Amino acid sequence: MTSPLPHHSAPSTAPERQDEEELHQRRTAIAALGHELRALVDVAVRTTAAPDTLHRVADGVHRLTAQLTGRRRARAEVPEVDEFPGGVRMYSPVTGTGSPLAPPLRVTRLDRGATGTCVLGIAHEGPPGYGHGGISAMLLDELMGWACATAEMPGMTVSLQMRYHRPVPLESPLRVLAHVTGTEGRKVYVTGSIATEEDLSTVLVAAEGVFVSPDPEHAQALFPGLRNAPR
């Protein structure tokens, strides 16, 4: 066991606490903007407003967009507010609280698996009143990736087989499950499902997937900005 730090060294922790507070504030601001953007998207896909109103709002949104000044993140750049791989992704189209596209899915880690809850909105609509099949696949692909990370083998999707048993209702609380069923070298085998919170026993969509955890060299080539490559 290491000995406690001497009293005079205590101030050295201040920059770390300051960095944590700054990260918290930035994530809070990103989530607040994401929330309002999702509300805007929801209204935009529901509205029956007249064309002149739509044009006026479009002009207003254009002016707001111009306020987001400063350097813009490059295509392969990992955001400073993220924990990649296997952690917080503020702009993920599935889990990101800063994304105008995400439901967002709220994830809880399990033993060699994960569970997630969300509510799909009209913006995620496929058939009237139900979620688009691609959105179901995206939810499962994301959560099955979380399951891999929970098993300490963060990986990328190699194959994803979907079975659509029943349509997924919009504006209804959903439960998504994923579980690692086995591994073979760098391959990870995962199953997943979607059900409603009201009827967890009825599987609406099921999936089986194969993920591969890339070796350090491959990970570095794919993600040059990644400081801690999977091993």
PDB file of C-alpha atoms in Angstrom:
ATOM      1  CA  MET A   1       0.000   0.000   0.000  1.00  0.00           C
ATOM      2  CA  THR A   2       1.377   3.415  -0.922  1.00  0.00           C
ATOM      3  CA  SER A   3       1.767   6.027   1.761  1.00  0.00           C
ATOM      4  CA  PRO A   4      -0.518   9.100   1.845  1.00  0.00           C
ATOM      5  CA  LEU A   5       0.621  12.202   0.016  1.00  0.00           C
ATOM      6  CA  PRO A   6       2.258  14.812   2.243  1.00  0.00           C
ATOM      7  CA  HIS A   7       0.144  17.825   3.099  1.00  0.00           C
ATOM      8  CA  HIS A   8       2.115  20.225   0.931  1.00  0.00           C
ATOM      9  CA  SER A   9       1.430  18.171  -2.195  1.00  0.00           C
ATOM     10  CA  ALA A  10      -2.395  18.375  -1.915  1.00  0.00           C
ATOM     11  CA  PRO A  11      -2.751  21.420  -4.226  1.00  0.00           C
ATOM     12  CA  SER A  12      -1.392  19.322  -7.109  1.00  0.00           C
ATOM     13  CA  THR A  13      -4.824  17.694  -7.441  1.00  0.00           C
ATOM     14  CA  ALA A  14      -6.486  21.027  -8.227  1.00  0.00           C
ATOM     15  CA  PRO A  15      -5.844  20.948 -12.014  1.00  0.00           C
ATOM     16  CA  GLU A  16      -7.351  17.446 -12.184  1.00  0.00           C
ATOM     17  CA  ARG A  17     -10.467  18.560 -10.307  1.00  0.00           C
ATOM     18  CA  GLN A  18     -10.656  21.633 -12.519  1.00  0.00           C
ATOM     19  CA  ASP A  19     -10.430  19.449 -15.643  1.00  0.00           C
ATOM     20  CA  GLU A  20     -13.192  17.166 -14.319  1.00  0.00           C
ATOM     21  CA  GLU A  21     -15.421  20.155 -13.559  1.00  0.00           C
ATOM     22  CA  GLU A  22     -14.760  21.639 -16.996  1.00  0.00           C
ATOM     23  CA  LEU A  23     -15.595  18.284 -18.625  1.00  0.00           C
ATOM     24  CA  HIS A  24     -18.806  18.047 -16.607  1.00  0.00           C
ATOM     25  CA  GLN A  25     -19.844  21.570 -17.585  1.00  0.00           C
ATOM     26  CA  ARG A  26     -19.113  20.958 -21.246  1.00  0.00           C
ATOM     27  CA  ARG A  27     -21.017  17.659 -21.295  1.00  0.00           C
ATOM     28  CA  THR A  28     -23.943  19.337 -19.509  1.00  0.00           C
ATOM     29  CA  ALA A  29     -24.027  22.116 -22.119  1.00  0.00           C
ATOM     30  CA  ILE A  30     -23.770  19.619 -24.996  1.00  0.00           C
ATOM     31  CA  ALA A  31     -26.637  17.554 -23.527  1.00  0.00           C
ATOM     32  CA  ALA A  32     -28.778  20.691 -23.083  1.00  0.00           C
ATOM     33  CA  LEU A  33     -28.277  21.674 -26.725  1.00  0.00           C
ATOM     34  CA  GLY A  34     -28.934  18.091 -27.828  1.00  0.00           C
ATOM     35  CA  HIS A  35     -32.202  18.026 -25.868  1.00  0.00           C
ATOM     36  CA  GLU A  36     -33.441  21.206 -27.530  1.00  0.00           C
ATOM     37  CA  LEU A  37     -32.367  20.005 -30.968  1.00  0.00           C
ATOM     38  CA  ARG A  38     -34.287  16.746 -30.489  1.00  0.00           C
ATOM     39  CA  ALA A  39     -37.346  18.772 -29.481  1.00  0.00           C
ATOM     40  CA  LEU A  40     -36.926  20.873 -32.625  1.00  0.00           C
ATOM     41  CA  VAL A  41     -36.596  17.767 -34.806  1.00  0.00           C
ATOM     42  CA  ASP A  42     -39.709  16.250 -33.236  1.00  0.00           C
ATOM     43  CA  VAL A  43     -41.773  19.379 -33.894  1.00  0.00           C
ATOM     44  CA  ALA A  44     -40.340  19.726 -37.397  1.00  0.00           C
ATOM     45  CA  VAL A  45     -41.469  16.245 -38.446  1.00  0.00           C
ATOM     46  CA  ARG A  46     -44.912  16.698 -36.889  1.00  0.00           C
ATOM     47  CA  THR A  47     -45.824  20.245 -37.885  1.00  0.00           C
ATOM     48  CA  THR A  48     -48.504  21.197 -40.380  1.00  0.00           C
ATOM     49  CA  ALA A  49     -47.478  24.865 -40.327  1.00  0.00           C
ATOM     50  CA  ALA A  50     -47.907  27.000 -43.432  1.00  0.00           C
ATOM     51  CA  PRO A  51     -45.018  27.350 -45.913  1.00  0.00           C
ATOM     52  CA  ASP A  52     -44.285  30.968 -44.910  1.00  0.00           C
ATOM     53  CA  THR A  53     -43.894  29.848 -41.287  1.00  0.00           C
ATOM     54  CA  LEU A  54     -41.554  27.042 -42.308  1.00  0.00           C
ATOM     55  CA  HIS A  55     -39.423  29.472 -44.338  1.00  0.00           C
ATOM     56  CA  ARG A  56     -39.274  31.902 -41.424  1.00  0.00           C
ATOM     57  CA  VAL A  57     -38.212  29.153 -39.014  1.00  0.00           C
ATOM     58  CA  ALA A  58     -35.634  27.857 -41.511  1.00  0.00           C
ATOM     59  CA  ASP A  59     -34.102  31.353 -41.666  1.00  0.00           C
ATOM     60  CA  GLY A  60     -33.993  31.453 -37.874  1.00  0.00           C
ATOM     61  CA  VAL A  61     -32.292  28.062 -37.670  1.00  0.00           C
ATOM     62  CA  HIS A  62     -29.761  29.241 -40.272  1.00  0.00           C
ATOM     63  CA  ARG A  63     -28.896  32.238 -38.104  1.00  0.00           C
ATOM     64  CA  LEU A  64     -28.520  30.002 -35.054  1.00  0.00           C
ATOM     65  CA  THR A  65     -26.206  27.654 -36.939  1.00  0.00           C
ATOM     66  CA  ALA A  66     -23.927  30.601 -37.718  1.00  0.00           C
ATOM     67  CA  GLN A  67     -23.447  31.169 -33.971  1.00  0.00           C
ATOM     68  CA  LEU A  68     -21.613  27.860 -33.547  1.00  0.00           C
ATOM     69  CA  THR A  69     -18.244  29.346 -34.385  1.00  0.00           C
ATOM     70  CA  GLY A  70     -14.690  28.200 -33.726  1.00  0.00           C
ATOM     71  CA  ARG A  71     -12.721  25.180 -34.843  1.00  0.00           C
ATOM     72  CA  ARG A  72     -14.734  22.231 -36.084  1.00  0.00           C
ATOM     73  CA  ARG A  73     -13.811  18.657 -35.252  1.00  0.00           C
ATOM     74  CA  ALA A  74     -12.158  16.720 -38.057  1.00  0.00           C
ATOM     75  CA  ARG A  75     -13.744  13.555 -39.467  1.00  0.00           C
ATOM     76  CA  ALA A  76     -11.616  11.010 -37.576  1.00  0.00           C
ATOM     77  CA  GLU A  77     -11.016  13.128 -34.477  1.00  0.00           C
ATOM     78  CA  VAL A  78     -12.254  11.664 -31.179  1.00  0.00           C
ATOM     79  CA  PRO A  79     -14.146  14.391 -29.273  1.00  0.00           C
ATOM     80  CA  GLU A  80     -12.429  15.499 -26.079  1.00  0.00           C
ATOM     81  CA  VAL A  81     -15.682  14.890 -24.195  1.00  0.00           C
ATOM     82  CA  ASP A  82     -15.814  11.220 -25.261  1.00  0.00           C
ATOM     83  CA  GLU A  83     -14.393   8.033 -23.750  1.00  0.00           C
ATOM     84  CA  PHE A  84     -13.497   5.818 -26.683  1.00  0.00           C
ATOM     85  CA  PRO A  85     -13.622   2.857 -26.912  1.00  0.00           C
ATOM     86  CA  GLY A  86     -16.264   1.487 -24.587  1.00  0.00           C
ATOM     87  CA  GLY A  87     -17.396   4.664 -22.844  1.00  0.00           C
ATOM     88  CA  VAL A  88     -19.334   7.913 -23.162  1.00  0.00           C
ATOM     89  CA  ARG A  89     -20.059   9.026 -26.741  1.00  0.00           C
ATOM     90  CA  MET A  90     -21.756  12.418 -26.510  1.00  0.00           C
ATOM     91  CA  TYR A  91     -22.630  12.590 -30.219  1.00  0.00           C
ATOM     92  CA  SER A  92     -23.500   8.944 -30.871  1.00  0.00           C
ATOM     93  CA  PRO A  93     -26.683   8.683 -33.004  1.00  0.00           C
ATOM     94  CA  VAL A  94     -27.844   5.985 -30.579  1.00  0.00           C
ATOM     95  CA  THR A  95     -26.687   6.896 -27.055  1.00  0.00           C
ATOM     96  CA  GLY A  96     -25.432  10.461 -27.418  1.00  0.00           C
ATOM     97  CA  THR A  97     -27.301  13.015 -25.304  1.00  0.00           C
ATOM     98  CA  GLY A  98     -25.748  15.666 -27.544  1.00  0.00           C
ATOM     99  CA  SER A  99     -27.087  14.136 -30.761  1.00  0.00           C
ATOM    100  CA  PRO A 100     -30.288  15.436 -32.383  1.00  0.00           C
ATOM    101  CA  LEU A 101     -30.697  11.982 -33.965  1.00  0.00           C
ATOM    102  CA  ALA A 102     -30.428   9.744 -30.880  1.00  0.00           C
ATOM    103  CA  PRO A 103     -33.477   8.500 -28.883  1.00  0.00           C
ATOM    104  CA  PRO A 104     -31.118   8.500 -26.794  1.00  0.00           C
ATOM    105  CA  LEU A 105     -30.566   4.936 -25.549  1.00  0.00           C
ATOM    106  CA  ARG A 106     -29.592   4.856 -21.849  1.00  0.00           C
ATOM    107  CA  VAL A 107     -27.229   1.970 -21.195  1.00  0.00           C
ATOM    108  CA  THR A 108     -26.577  -0.082 -18.060  1.00  0.00           C
ATOM    109  CA  ARG A 109     -23.693  -2.550 -18.044  1.00  0.00           C
ATOM    110  CA  LEU A 110     -24.346  -6.154 -17.039  1.00  0.00           C
ATOM    111  CA  ASP A 111     -22.082  -9.150 -16.534  1.00  0.00           C
ATOM    112  CA  ARG A 112     -20.878  -9.830 -20.108  1.00  0.00           C
ATOM    113  CA  GLY A 113     -23.779  -7.825 -21.444  1.00  0.00           C
ATOM    114  CA  ALA A 114     -25.764  -4.617 -21.362  1.00  0.00           C
ATOM    115  CA  THR A 115     -29.331  -3.350 -21.199  1.00  0.00           C
ATOM    116  CA  GLY A 116     -30.719  -0.135 -22.591  1.00  0.00           C
ATOM    117  CA  THR A 117     -33.931   1.857 -22.433  1.00  0.00           C
ATOM    118  CA  CYS A 118     -35.295   4.449 -24.839  1.00  0.00           C
ATOM    119  CA  VAL A 119     -38.386   5.829 -26.517  1.00  0.00           C
ATOM    120  CA  LEU A 120     -38.425   6.180 -30.294  1.00  0.00           C
ATOM    121  CA  GLY A 121     -40.067   9.323 -31.669  1.00  0.00           C
ATOM    122  CA  ILE A 122     -41.768  10.233 -34.927  1.00  0.00           C
ATOM    123  CA  ALA A 123     -38.373  11.120 -36.400  1.00  0.00           C
ATOM    124  CA  HIS A 124     -37.530   7.395 -36.205  1.00  0.00           C
ATOM    125  CA  GLU A 125     -40.693   6.324 -38.026  1.00  0.00           C
ATOM    126  CA  GLY A 126     -40.785   3.672 -40.723  1.00  0.00           C
ATOM    127  CA  PRO A 127     -44.328   2.319 -41.176  1.00  0.00           C
ATOM    128  CA  PRO A 128     -46.821   4.823 -39.689  1.00  0.00           C
ATOM    129  CA  GLY A 129     -46.744   4.480 -35.906  1.00  0.00           C
ATOM    130  CA  TYR A 130     -43.749   2.138 -35.823  1.00  0.00           C
ATOM    131  CA  GLY A 131     -39.983   2.418 -35.844  1.00  0.00           C
ATOM    132  CA  HIS A 132     -37.932   2.049 -39.011  1.00  0.00           C
ATOM    133  CA  GLY A 133     -36.319  -1.374 -39.279  1.00  0.00           C
ATOM    134  CA  GLY A 134     -32.926   0.250 -39.690  1.00  0.00           C
ATOM    135  CA  ILE A 135     -33.360   2.050 -36.372  1.00  0.00           C
ATOM    136  CA  SER A 136     -33.990  -1.289 -34.643  1.00  0.00           C
ATOM    137  CA  ALA A 137     -30.802  -2.643 -36.209  1.00  0.00           C
ATOM    138  CA  MET A 138     -28.898   0.445 -35.084  1.00  0.00           C
ATOM    139  CA  LEU A 139     -30.115   0.084 -31.484  1.00  0.00           C
ATOM    140  CA  LEU A 140     -29.096  -3.572 -31.372  1.00  0.00           C
ATOM    141  CA  ASP A 141     -25.767  -3.039 -33.109  1.00  0.00           C
ATOM    142  CA  GLU A 142     -24.883  -0.324 -30.596  1.00  0.00           C
ATOM    143  CA  LEU A 143     -25.881  -2.255 -27.503  1.00  0.00           C
ATOM    144  CA  MET A 144     -24.220  -5.443 -28.703  1.00  0.00           C
ATOM    145  CA  GLY A 145     -21.057  -3.394 -29.102  1.00  0.00           C
ATOM    146  CA  TRP A 146     -21.449  -2.269 -25.485  1.00  0.00           C
ATOM    147  CA  ALA A 147     -21.762  -5.924 -24.485  1.00  0.00           C
ATOM    148  CA  CYS A 148     -18.405  -6.604 -26.153  1.00  0.00           C
ATOM    149  CA  ALA A 149     -16.827  -3.728 -24.239  1.00  0.00           C
ATOM    150  CA  THR A 150     -18.304  -5.044 -20.993  1.00  0.00           C
ATOM    151  CA  ALA A 151     -16.613  -8.376 -21.730  1.00  0.00           C
ATOM    152  CA  GLU A 152     -13.369  -6.372 -22.131  1.00  0.00           C
ATOM    153  CA  MET A 153     -13.244  -7.094 -25.876  1.00  0.00           C
ATOM    154  CA  PRO A 154     -14.408  -3.879 -27.582  1.00  0.00           C
ATOM    155  CA  GLY A 155     -14.908  -4.739 -31.205  1.00  0.00           C
ATOM    156  CA  MET A 156     -16.365  -3.810 -34.578  1.00  0.00           C
ATOM    157  CA  THR A 157     -19.335  -5.441 -36.277  1.00  0.00           C
ATOM    158  CA  VAL A 158     -18.523  -8.197 -38.764  1.00  0.00           C
ATOM    159  CA  SER A 159     -22.047  -9.568 -39.223  1.00  0.00           C
ATOM    160  CA  LEU A 160     -25.484  -8.766 -37.841  1.00  0.00           C
ATOM    161  CA  GLN A 161     -28.432 -11.060 -38.521  1.00  0.00           C
ATOM    162  CA  MET A 162     -31.843  -9.565 -37.744  1.00  0.00           C
ATOM    163  CA  ARG A 163     -35.196 -11.248 -37.095  1.00  0.00           C
ATOM    164  CA  TYR A 164     -38.188  -8.899 -37.121  1.00  0.00           C
ATOM    165  CA  HIS A 165     -40.995 -10.669 -35.285  1.00  0.00           C
ATOM    166  CA  ARG A 166     -43.304  -7.721 -34.666  1.00  0.00           C
ATOM    167  CA  PRO A 167     -43.205  -3.978 -35.409  1.00  0.00           C
ATOM    168  CA  VAL A 168     -41.593  -1.738 -32.791  1.00  0.00           C
ATOM    169  CA  PRO A 169     -44.059   0.924 -31.568  1.00  0.00           C
ATOM    170  CA  LEU A 170     -43.140   4.589 -31.419  1.00  0.00           C
ATOM    171  CA  GLU A 171     -43.577   6.665 -28.264  1.00  0.00           C
ATOM    172  CA  SER A 172     -43.480   3.543 -26.092  1.00  0.00           C
ATOM    173  CA  PRO A 173     -40.720   2.743 -23.560  1.00  0.00           C
ATOM    174  CA  LEU A 174     -38.469   0.056 -25.016  1.00  0.00           C
ATOM    175  CA  ARG A 175     -35.994  -2.355 -23.450  1.00  0.00           C
ATOM    176  CA  VAL A 176     -32.968  -3.471 -25.473  1.00  0.00           C
ATOM    177  CA  LEU A 177     -30.826  -6.384 -24.259  1.00  0.00           C
ATOM    178  CA  ALA A 178     -27.468  -7.729 -25.419  1.00  0.00           C
ATOM    179  CA  HIS A 179     -25.331 -10.570 -24.108  1.00  0.00           C
ATOM    180  CA  VAL A 180     -21.993 -12.082 -25.105  1.00  0.00           C
ATOM    181  CA  THR A 181     -22.495 -15.786 -25.767  1.00  0.00           C
ATOM    182  CA  GLY A 182     -18.934 -16.750 -26.596  1.00  0.00           C
ATOM    183  CA  THR A 183     -15.520 -15.767 -27.902  1.00  0.00           C
ATOM    184  CA  GLU A 184     -13.044 -17.260 -30.338  1.00  0.00           C
ATOM    185  CA  GLY A 185      -9.718 -15.499 -30.505  1.00  0.00           C
ATOM    186  CA  ARG A 186     -10.574 -11.896 -31.296  1.00  0.00           C
ATOM    187  CA  LYS A 187     -14.121 -12.808 -32.368  1.00  0.00           C
ATOM    188  CA  VAL A 188     -17.019 -12.082 -30.016  1.00  0.00           C
ATOM    189  CA  TYR A 189     -20.456 -13.680 -30.456  1.00  0.00           C
ATOM    190  CA  VAL A 190     -23.400 -11.631 -29.189  1.00  0.00           C
ATOM    191  CA  THR A 191     -27.184 -11.915 -29.088  1.00  0.00           C
ATOM    192  CA  GLY A 192     -29.646  -9.066 -28.678  1.00  0.00           C
ATOM    193  CA  SER A 193     -33.360  -8.309 -28.494  1.00  0.00           C
ATOM    194  CA  ILE A 194     -35.884  -5.493 -28.319  1.00  0.00           C
ATOM    195  CA  ALA A 195     -39.126  -5.600 -26.318  1.00  0.00           C
ATOM    196  CA  THR A 196     -41.468  -3.063 -24.791  1.00  0.00           C
ATOM    197  CA  GLU A 197     -41.204  -2.282 -21.098  1.00  0.00           C
ATOM    198  CA  GLU A 198     -44.884  -3.196 -20.853  1.00  0.00           C
ATOM    199  CA  ASP A 199     -44.319  -6.716 -22.200  1.00  0.00           C
ATOM    200  CA  LEU A 200     -40.728  -7.816 -21.724  1.00  0.00           C
ATOM    201  CA  SER A 201     -41.551 -11.442 -22.524  1.00  0.00           C
ATOM    202  CA  THR A 202     -42.538 -10.670 -26.131  1.00  0.00           C
ATOM    203  CA  VAL A 203     -39.479 -10.184 -28.339  1.00  0.00           C
ATOM    204  CA  LEU A 204     -40.189  -7.733 -31.147  1.00  0.00           C
ATOM    205  CA  VAL A 205     -36.778  -7.884 -32.811  1.00  0.00           C
ATOM    206  CA  ALA A 206     -33.915 -10.325 -32.241  1.00  0.00           C
ATOM    207  CA  ALA A 207     -30.357 -10.298 -33.500  1.00  0.00           C
ATOM    208  CA  GLU A 208     -27.238 -12.416 -33.608  1.00  0.00           C
ATOM    209  CA  GLY A 209     -23.918 -10.731 -34.267  1.00  0.00           C
ATOM    210  CA  VAL A 210     -20.228 -11.364 -34.673  1.00  0.00           C
ATOM    211  CA  PHE A 211     -17.788  -8.648 -33.612  1.00  0.00           C
ATOM    212  CA  VAL A 212     -14.018  -8.558 -33.932  1.00  0.00           C
ATOM    213  CA  SER A 213     -11.684  -6.843 -31.506  1.00  0.00           C
ATOM    214  CA  PRO A 214      -8.938  -5.376 -33.722  1.00  0.00           C
ATOM    215  CA  ASP A 215      -5.302  -5.898 -32.824  1.00  0.00           C
ATOM    216  CA  PRO A 216      -3.395  -2.771 -31.670  1.00  0.00           C
ATOM    217  CA  GLU A 217      -1.786  -2.153 -35.070  1.00  0.00           C
ATOM    218  CA  HIS A 218      -5.098  -2.399 -36.922  1.00  0.00           C
ATOM    219  CA  ALA A 219      -6.827  -0.226 -34.320  1.00  0.00           C
ATOM    220  CA  GLN A 220      -4.142   2.436 -34.673  1.00  0.00           C
ATOM    221  CA  ALA A 221      -4.541   2.393 -38.459  1.00  0.00           C
ATOM    222  CA  LEU A 222      -8.341   2.690 -38.215  1.00  0.00           C
ATOM    223  CA  PHE A 223      -8.313   5.295 -35.443  1.00  0.00           C
ATOM    224  CA  PRO A 224      -5.109   7.354 -35.661  1.00  0.00           C
ATOM    225  CA  GLY A 225      -6.382   9.733 -32.987  1.00  0.00           C
ATOM    226  CA  LEU A 226      -6.955   6.924 -30.483  1.00  0.00           C
ATOM    227  CA  ARG A 227      -4.539   7.093 -27.569  1.00  0.00           C
ATOM    228  CA  ASN A 228      -5.421   3.731 -25.989  1.00  0.00           C
ATOM    229  CA  ALA A 229      -5.821   1.083 -28.658  1.00  0.00           C
ATOM    230  CA  PRO A 230      -7.626  -2.174 -27.778  1.00  0.00           C
ATOM    231  CA  ARG A 231      -5.266  -5.029 -26.822  1.00  0.00           C
TER     232      ARG A 231
END
